[in-house]
Coordinates of N, CA, C and O in Angstrom, one line a residue:
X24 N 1.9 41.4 -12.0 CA 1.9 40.3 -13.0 C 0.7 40.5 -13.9 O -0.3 40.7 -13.3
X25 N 0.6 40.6 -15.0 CA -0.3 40.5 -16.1 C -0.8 39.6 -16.7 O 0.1 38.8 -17.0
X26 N -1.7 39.1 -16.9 CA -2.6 37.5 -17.0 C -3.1 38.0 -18.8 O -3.8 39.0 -19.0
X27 N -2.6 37.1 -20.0 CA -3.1 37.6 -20.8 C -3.7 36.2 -21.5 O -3.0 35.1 -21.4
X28 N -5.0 36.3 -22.2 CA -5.4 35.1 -22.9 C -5.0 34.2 -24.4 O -4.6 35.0 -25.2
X29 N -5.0 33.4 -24.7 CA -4.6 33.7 -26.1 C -5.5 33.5 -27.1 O -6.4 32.8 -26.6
X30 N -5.7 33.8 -28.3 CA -7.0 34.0 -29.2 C -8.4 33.9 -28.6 O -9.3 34.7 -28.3
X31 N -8.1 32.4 -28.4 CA -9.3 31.3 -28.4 C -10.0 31.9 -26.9 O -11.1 31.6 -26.6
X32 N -9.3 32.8 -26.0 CA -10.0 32.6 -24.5 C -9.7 32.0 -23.5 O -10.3 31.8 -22.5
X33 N -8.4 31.4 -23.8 CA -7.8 30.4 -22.8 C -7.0 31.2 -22.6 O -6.7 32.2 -23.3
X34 N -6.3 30.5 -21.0 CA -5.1 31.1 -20.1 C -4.7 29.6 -19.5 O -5.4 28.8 -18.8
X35 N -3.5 29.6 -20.0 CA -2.3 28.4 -19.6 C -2.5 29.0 -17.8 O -2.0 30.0 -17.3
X36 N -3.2 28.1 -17.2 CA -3.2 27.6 -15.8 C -2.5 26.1 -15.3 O -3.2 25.1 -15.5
X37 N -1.0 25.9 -14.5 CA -1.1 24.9 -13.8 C -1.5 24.1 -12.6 O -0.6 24.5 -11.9
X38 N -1.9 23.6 -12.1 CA -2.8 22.7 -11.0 C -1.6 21.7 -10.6 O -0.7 21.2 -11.3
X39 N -1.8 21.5 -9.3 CA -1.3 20.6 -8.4 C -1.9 20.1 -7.6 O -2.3 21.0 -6.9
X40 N -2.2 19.0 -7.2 CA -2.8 18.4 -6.0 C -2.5 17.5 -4.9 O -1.8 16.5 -5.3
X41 N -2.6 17.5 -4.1 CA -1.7 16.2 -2.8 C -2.4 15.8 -1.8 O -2.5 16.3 -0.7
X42 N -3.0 14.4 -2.3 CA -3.9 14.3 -1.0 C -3.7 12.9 -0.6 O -3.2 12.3 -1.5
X43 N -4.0 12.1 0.5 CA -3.6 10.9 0.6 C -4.4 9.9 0.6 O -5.6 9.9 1.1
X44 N -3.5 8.5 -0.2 CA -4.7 7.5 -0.7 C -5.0 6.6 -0.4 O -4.3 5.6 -0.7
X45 N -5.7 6.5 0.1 CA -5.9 5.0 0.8 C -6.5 3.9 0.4 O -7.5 4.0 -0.3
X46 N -5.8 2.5 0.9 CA -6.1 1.3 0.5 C -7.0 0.5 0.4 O -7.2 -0.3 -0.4
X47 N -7.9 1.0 1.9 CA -8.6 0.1 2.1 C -8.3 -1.3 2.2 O -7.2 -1.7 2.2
X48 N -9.7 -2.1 2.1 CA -9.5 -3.5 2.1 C -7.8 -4.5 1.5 O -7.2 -5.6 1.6
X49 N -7.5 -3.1 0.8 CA -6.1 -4.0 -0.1 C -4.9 -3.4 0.9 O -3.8 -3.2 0.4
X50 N -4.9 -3.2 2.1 CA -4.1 -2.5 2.9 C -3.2 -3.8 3.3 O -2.1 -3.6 3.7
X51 N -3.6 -5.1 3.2 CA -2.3 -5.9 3.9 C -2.0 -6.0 2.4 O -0.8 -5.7 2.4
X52 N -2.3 -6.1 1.3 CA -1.8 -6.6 0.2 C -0.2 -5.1 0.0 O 1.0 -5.0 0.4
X53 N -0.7 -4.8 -0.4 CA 0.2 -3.4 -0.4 C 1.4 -3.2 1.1 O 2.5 -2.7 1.2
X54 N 0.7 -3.5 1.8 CA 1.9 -3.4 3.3 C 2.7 -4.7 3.0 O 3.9 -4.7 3.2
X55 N 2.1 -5.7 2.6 CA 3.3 -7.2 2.0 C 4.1 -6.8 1.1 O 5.2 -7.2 0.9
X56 N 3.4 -6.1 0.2 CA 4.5 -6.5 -1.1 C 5.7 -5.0 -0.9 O 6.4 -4.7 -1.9
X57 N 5.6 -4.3 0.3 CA 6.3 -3.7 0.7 C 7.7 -4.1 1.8 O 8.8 -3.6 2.1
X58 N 7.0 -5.2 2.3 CA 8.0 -6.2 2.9 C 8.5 -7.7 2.5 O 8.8 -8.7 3.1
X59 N 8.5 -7.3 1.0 CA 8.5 -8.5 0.4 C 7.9 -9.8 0.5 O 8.5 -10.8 0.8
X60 N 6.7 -9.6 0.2 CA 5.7 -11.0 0.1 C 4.8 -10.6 -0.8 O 4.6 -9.5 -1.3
X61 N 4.3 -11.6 -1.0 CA 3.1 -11.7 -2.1 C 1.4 -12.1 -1.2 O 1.0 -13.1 -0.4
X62 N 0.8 -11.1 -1.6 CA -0.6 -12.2 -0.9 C -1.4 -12.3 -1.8 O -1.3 -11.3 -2.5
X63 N -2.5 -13.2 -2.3 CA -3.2 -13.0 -3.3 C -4.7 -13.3 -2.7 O -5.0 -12.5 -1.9
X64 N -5.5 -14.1 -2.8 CA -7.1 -13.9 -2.3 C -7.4 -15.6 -2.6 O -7.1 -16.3 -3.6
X65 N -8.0 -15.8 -1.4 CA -8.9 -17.4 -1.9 C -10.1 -17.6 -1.8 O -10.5 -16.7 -1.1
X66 N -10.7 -18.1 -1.9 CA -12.2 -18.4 -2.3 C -12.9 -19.3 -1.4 O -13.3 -20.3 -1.9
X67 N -13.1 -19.1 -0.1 CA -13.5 -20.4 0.7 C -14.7 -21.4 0.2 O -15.0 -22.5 0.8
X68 N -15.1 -21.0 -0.8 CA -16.0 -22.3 -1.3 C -15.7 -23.1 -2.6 O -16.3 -24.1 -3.0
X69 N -14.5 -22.6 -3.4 CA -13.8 -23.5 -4.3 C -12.4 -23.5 -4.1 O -11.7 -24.1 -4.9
X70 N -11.8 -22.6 -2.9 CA -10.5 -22.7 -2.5 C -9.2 -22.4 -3.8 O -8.1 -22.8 -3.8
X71 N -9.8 -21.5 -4.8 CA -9.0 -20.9 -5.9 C -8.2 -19.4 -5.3 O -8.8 -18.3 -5.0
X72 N -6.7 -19.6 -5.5 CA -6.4 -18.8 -5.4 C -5.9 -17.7 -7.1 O -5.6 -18.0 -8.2
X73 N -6.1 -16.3 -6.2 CA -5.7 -15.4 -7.8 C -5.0 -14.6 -7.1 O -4.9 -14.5 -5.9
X74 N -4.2 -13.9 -8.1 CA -3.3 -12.7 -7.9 C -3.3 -11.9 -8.8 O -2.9 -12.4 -9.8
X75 N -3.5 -10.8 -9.1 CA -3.7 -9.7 -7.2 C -5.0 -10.8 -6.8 O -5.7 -11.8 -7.2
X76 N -4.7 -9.8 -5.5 CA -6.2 -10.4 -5.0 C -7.3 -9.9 -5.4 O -7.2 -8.9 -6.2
X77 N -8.3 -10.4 -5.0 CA -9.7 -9.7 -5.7 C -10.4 -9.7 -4.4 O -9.9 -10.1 -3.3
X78 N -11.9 -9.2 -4.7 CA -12.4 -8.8 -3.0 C -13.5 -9.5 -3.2 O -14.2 -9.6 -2.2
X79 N -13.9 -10.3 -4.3 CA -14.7 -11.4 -4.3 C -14.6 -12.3 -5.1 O -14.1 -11.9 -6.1
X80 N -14.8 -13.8 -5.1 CA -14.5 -14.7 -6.6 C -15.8 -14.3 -7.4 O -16.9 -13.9 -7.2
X81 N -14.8 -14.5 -8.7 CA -15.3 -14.3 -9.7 C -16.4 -15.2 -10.2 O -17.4 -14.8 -10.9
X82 N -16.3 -16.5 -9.8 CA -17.0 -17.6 -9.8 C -18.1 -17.4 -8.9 O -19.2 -17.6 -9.4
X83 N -18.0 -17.2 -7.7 CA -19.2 -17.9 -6.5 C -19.5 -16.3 -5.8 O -20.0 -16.3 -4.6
X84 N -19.3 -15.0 -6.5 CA -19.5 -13.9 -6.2 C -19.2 -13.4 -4.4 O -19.3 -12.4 -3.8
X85 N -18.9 -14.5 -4.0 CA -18.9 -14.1 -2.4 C -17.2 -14.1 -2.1 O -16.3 -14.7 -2.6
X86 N -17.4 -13.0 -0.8 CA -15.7 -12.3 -0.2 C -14.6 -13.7 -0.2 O -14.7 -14.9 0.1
X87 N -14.0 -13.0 -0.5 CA -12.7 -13.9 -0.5 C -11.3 -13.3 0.8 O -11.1 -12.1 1.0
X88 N -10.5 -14.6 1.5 CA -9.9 -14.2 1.8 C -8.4 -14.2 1.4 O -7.9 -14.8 0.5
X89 N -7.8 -13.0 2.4 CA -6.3 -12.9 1.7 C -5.4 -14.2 2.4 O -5.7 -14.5 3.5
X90 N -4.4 -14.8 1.6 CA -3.6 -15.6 1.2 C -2.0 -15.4 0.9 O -1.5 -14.8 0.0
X91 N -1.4 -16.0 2.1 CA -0.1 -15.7 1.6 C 0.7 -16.4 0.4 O 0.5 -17.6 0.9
X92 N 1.6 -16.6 -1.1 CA 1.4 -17.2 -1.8 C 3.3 -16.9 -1.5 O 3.9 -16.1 -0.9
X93 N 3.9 -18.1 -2.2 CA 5.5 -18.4 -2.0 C 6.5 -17.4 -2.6 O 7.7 -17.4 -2.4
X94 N 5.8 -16.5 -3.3 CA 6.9 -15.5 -4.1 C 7.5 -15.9 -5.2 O 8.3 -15.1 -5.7
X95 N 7.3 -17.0 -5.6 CA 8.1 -17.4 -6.6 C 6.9 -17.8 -8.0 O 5.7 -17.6 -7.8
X96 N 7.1 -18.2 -8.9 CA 6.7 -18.1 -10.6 C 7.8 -18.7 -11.4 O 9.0 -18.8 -11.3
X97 N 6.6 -19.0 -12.4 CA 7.3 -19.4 -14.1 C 7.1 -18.4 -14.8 O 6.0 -17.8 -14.6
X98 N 7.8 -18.0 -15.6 CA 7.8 -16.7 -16.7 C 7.3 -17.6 -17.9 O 7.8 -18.5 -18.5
X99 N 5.9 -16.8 -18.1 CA 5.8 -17.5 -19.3 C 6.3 -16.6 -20.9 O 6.6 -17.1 -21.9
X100 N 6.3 -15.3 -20.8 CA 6.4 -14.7 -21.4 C 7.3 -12.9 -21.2 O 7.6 -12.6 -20.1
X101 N 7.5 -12.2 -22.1 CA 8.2 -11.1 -21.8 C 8.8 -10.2 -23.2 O 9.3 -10.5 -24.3
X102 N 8.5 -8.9 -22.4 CA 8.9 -8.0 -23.9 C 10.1 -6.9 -22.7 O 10.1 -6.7 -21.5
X103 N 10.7 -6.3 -23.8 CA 11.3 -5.1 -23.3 C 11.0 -3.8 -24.0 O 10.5 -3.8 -25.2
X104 N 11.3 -2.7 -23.2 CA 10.9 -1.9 -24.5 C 10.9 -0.5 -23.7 O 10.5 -0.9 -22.6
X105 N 11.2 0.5 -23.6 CA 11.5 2.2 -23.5 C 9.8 2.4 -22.5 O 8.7 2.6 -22.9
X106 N 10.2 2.4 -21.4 CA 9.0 3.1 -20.4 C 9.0 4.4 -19.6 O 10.2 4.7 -19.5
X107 N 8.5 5.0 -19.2 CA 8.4 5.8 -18.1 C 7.3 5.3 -17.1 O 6.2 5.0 -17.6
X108 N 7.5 5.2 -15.6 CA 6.6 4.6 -14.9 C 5.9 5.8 -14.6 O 6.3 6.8 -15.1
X109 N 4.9 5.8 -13.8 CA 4.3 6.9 -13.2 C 5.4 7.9 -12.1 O 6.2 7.3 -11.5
X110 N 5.3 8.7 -12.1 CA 5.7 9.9 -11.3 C 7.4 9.4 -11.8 O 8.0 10.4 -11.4
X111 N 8.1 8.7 -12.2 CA 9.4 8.7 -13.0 C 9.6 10.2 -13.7 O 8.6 11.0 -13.9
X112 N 11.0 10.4 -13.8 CA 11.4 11.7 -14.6 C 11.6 10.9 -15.7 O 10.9 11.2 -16.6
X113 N 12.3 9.9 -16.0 CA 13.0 9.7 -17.2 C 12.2 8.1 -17.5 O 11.7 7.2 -16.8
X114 N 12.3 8.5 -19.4 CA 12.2 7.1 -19.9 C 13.6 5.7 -20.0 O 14.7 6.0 -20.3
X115 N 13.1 4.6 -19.6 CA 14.4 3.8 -19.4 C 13.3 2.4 -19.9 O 12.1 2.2 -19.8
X116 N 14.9 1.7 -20.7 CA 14.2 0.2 -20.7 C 13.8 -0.4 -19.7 O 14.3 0.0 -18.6
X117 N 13.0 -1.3 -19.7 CA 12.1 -2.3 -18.9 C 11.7 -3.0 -19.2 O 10.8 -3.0 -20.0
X118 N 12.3 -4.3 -18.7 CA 11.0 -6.0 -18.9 C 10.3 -5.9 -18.3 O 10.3 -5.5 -17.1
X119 N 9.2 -6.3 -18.9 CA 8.1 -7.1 -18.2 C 7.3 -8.7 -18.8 O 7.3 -9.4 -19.8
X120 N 6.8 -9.0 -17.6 CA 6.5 -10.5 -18.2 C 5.1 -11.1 -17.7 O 4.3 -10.7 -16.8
X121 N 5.0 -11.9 -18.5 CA 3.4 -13.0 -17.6 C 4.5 -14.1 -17.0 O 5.4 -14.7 -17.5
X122 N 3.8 -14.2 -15.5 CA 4.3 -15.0 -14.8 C 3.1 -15.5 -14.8 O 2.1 -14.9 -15.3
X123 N 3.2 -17.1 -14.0 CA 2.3 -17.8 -13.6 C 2.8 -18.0 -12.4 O 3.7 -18.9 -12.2
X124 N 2.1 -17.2 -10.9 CA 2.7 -17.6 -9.7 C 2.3 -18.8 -9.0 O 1.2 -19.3 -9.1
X125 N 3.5 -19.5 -8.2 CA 3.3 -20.5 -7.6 C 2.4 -20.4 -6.7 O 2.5 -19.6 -5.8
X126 N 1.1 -21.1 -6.9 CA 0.0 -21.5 -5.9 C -1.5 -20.4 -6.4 O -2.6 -20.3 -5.7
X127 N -1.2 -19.6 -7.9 CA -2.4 -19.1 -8.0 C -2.6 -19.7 -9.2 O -1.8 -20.3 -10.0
X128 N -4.1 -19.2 -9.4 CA -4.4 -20.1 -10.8 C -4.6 -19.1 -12.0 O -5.2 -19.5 -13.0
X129 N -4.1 -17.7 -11.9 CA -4.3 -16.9 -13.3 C -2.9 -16.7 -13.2 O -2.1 -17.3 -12.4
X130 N -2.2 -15.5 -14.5 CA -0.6 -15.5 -14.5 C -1.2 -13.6 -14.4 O -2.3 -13.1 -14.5
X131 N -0.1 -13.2 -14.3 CA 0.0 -11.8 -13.9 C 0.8 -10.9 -14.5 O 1.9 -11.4 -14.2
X132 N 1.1 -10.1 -15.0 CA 1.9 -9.2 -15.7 C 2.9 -8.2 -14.5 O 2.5 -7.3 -13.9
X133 N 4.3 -8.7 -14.4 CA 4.8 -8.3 -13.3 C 6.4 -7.3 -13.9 O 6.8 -7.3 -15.1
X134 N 7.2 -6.5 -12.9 CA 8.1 -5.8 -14.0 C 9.3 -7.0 -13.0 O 9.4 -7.5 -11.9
X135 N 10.3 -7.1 -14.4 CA 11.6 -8.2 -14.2 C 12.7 -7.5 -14.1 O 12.8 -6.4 -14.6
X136 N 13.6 -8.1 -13.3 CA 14.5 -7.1 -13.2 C 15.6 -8.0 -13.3 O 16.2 -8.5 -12.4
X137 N 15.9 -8.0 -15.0 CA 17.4 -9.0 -15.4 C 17.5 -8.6 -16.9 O 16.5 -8.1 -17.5
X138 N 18.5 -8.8 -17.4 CA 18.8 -8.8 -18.8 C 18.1 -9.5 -19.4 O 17.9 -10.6 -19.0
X139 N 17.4 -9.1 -20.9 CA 16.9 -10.0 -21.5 C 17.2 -11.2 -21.8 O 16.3 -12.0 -22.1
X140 N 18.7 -11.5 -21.9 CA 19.7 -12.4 -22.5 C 19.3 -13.7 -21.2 O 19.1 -14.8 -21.6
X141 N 19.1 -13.3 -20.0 CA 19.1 -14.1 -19.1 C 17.8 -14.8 -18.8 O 17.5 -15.3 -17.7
X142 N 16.8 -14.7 -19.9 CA 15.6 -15.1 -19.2 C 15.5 -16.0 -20.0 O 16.1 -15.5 -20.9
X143 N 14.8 -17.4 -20.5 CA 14.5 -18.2 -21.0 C 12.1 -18.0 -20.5 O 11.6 -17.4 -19.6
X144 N 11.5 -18.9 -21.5 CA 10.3 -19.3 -21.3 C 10.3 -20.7 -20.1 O 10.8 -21.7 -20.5
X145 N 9.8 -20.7 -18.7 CA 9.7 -21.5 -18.3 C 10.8 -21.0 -17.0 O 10.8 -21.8 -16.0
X146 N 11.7 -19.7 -17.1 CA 12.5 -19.7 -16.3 C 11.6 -19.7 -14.6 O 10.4 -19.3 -14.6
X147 N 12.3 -20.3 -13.1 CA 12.0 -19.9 -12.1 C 12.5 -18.8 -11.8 O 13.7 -18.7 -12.1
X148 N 11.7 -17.5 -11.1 CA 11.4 -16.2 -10.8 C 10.8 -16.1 -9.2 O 9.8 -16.6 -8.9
X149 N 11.7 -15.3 -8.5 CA 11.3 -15.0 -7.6 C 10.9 -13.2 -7.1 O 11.5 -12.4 -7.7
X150 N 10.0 -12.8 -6.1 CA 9.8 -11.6 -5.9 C 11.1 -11.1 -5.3 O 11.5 -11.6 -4.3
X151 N 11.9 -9.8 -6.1 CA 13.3 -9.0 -5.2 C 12.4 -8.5 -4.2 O 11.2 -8.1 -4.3
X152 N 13.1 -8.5 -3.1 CA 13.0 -7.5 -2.0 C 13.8 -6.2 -2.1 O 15.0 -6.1 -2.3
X153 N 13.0 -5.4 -1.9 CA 13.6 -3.9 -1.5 C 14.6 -3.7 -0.8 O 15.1 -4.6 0.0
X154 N 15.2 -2.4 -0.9 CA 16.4 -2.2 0.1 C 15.5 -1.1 0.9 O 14.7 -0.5 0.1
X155 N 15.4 -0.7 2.0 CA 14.7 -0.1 2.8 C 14.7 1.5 2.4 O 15.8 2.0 2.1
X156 N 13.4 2.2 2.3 CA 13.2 3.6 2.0 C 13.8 3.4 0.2 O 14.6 4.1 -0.3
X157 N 13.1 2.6 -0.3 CA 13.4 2.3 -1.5 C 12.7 3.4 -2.5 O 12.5 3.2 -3.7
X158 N 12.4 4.5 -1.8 CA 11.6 5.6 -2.2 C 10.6 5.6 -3.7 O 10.4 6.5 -4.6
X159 N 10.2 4.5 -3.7 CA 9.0 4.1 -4.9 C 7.5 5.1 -4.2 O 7.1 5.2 -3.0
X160 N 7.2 5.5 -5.3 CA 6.1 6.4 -4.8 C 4.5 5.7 -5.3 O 3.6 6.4 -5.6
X161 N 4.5 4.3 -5.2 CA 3.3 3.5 -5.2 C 3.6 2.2 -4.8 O 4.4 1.7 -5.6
X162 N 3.4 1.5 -3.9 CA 3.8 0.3 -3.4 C 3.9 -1.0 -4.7 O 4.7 -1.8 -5.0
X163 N 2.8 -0.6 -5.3 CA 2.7 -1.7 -6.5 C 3.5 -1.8 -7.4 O 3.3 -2.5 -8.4
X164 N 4.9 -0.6 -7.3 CA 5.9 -0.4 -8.1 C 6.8 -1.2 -7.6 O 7.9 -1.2 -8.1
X165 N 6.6 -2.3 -6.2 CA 7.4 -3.1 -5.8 C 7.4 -4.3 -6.2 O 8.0 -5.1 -5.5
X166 N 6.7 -4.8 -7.3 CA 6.2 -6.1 -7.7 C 7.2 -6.1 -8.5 O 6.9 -5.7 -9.7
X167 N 8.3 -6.3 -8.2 CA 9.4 -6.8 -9.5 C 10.0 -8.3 -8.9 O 10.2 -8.7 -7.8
X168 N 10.3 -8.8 -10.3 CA 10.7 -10.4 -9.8 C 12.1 -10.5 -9.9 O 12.4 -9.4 -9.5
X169 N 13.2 -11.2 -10.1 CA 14.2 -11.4 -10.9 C 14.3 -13.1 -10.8 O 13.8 -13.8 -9.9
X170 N 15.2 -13.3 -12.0 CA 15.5 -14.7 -12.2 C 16.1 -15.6 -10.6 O 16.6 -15.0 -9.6
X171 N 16.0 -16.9 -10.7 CA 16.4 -17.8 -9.1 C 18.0 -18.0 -9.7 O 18.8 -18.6 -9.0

């Protein structure tokens, strides 16, 4: 095999890498929304919940705990538009929306899984559940809602 450079001194090399990533502290968050639930984080000294969770409030800087939250939301908003997700082969339409989930107090940018025709501002939205070995290669590619 012959290795040749081109003008400039460079040589077209490709790289691969595979190593495994761990969650840490977000390990139940990620193991739920793998079995369809939602958890988000609360604040034991002003009792605010957010979603995602966070690992401390933002307000009173101290740990917060995780929270299971009902799975369901109001859509407040939503675009469609030509994506490729991470590790996807192909580009395909996709909604996405700001929800405001039931029982947290920020809204979230989540992916929807319905025709555009079918969603109205204000619609109720619940988290789909997976069909098992749903072969998503990031857990957080399971946060899709669809219309109630």
């Amino acid at each position: 095999m012959e290795f040749r450079s081109d003008e400039g001194g460079r040589m077209p090399i490709n790289l691969s890498l595979s190593y495994s990533h761990g969650f840490g502290a977000f390990t139940p968050f990620f193991d739920a929304l793998m079995q369809g639930r939602i958890l988000g984080s609360r604040c034991p000294v002003c009792d605010e919940v957010r979603f995602p969770p966070r690992m401390r409030c933002p307000t009173h800087h101290i740990e917060t705990n995780m929270t299971e939250l009902t799975g369901y939301g109001r859509l407040l908003s939503w675009t469609t538009g030509p994506i490729r997700l991470p590790q996807a082969k192909d580009t395909t339409p996709l909604t996405f929306g700001l929800v405001q989930l039931d029982g947290a107090i920020n809204s979230t940018l989540v992916r929807i899984d319905a025709d555009e025709t079918q969603l109205i501002t204000g619609a109720l939205l619940r988290l789909q559940r997976l069909k098992e070995n749903s072969g998503l290669p990031h857990p957080i590619q399971a946060l899709i809602f669809q219309p109630v």
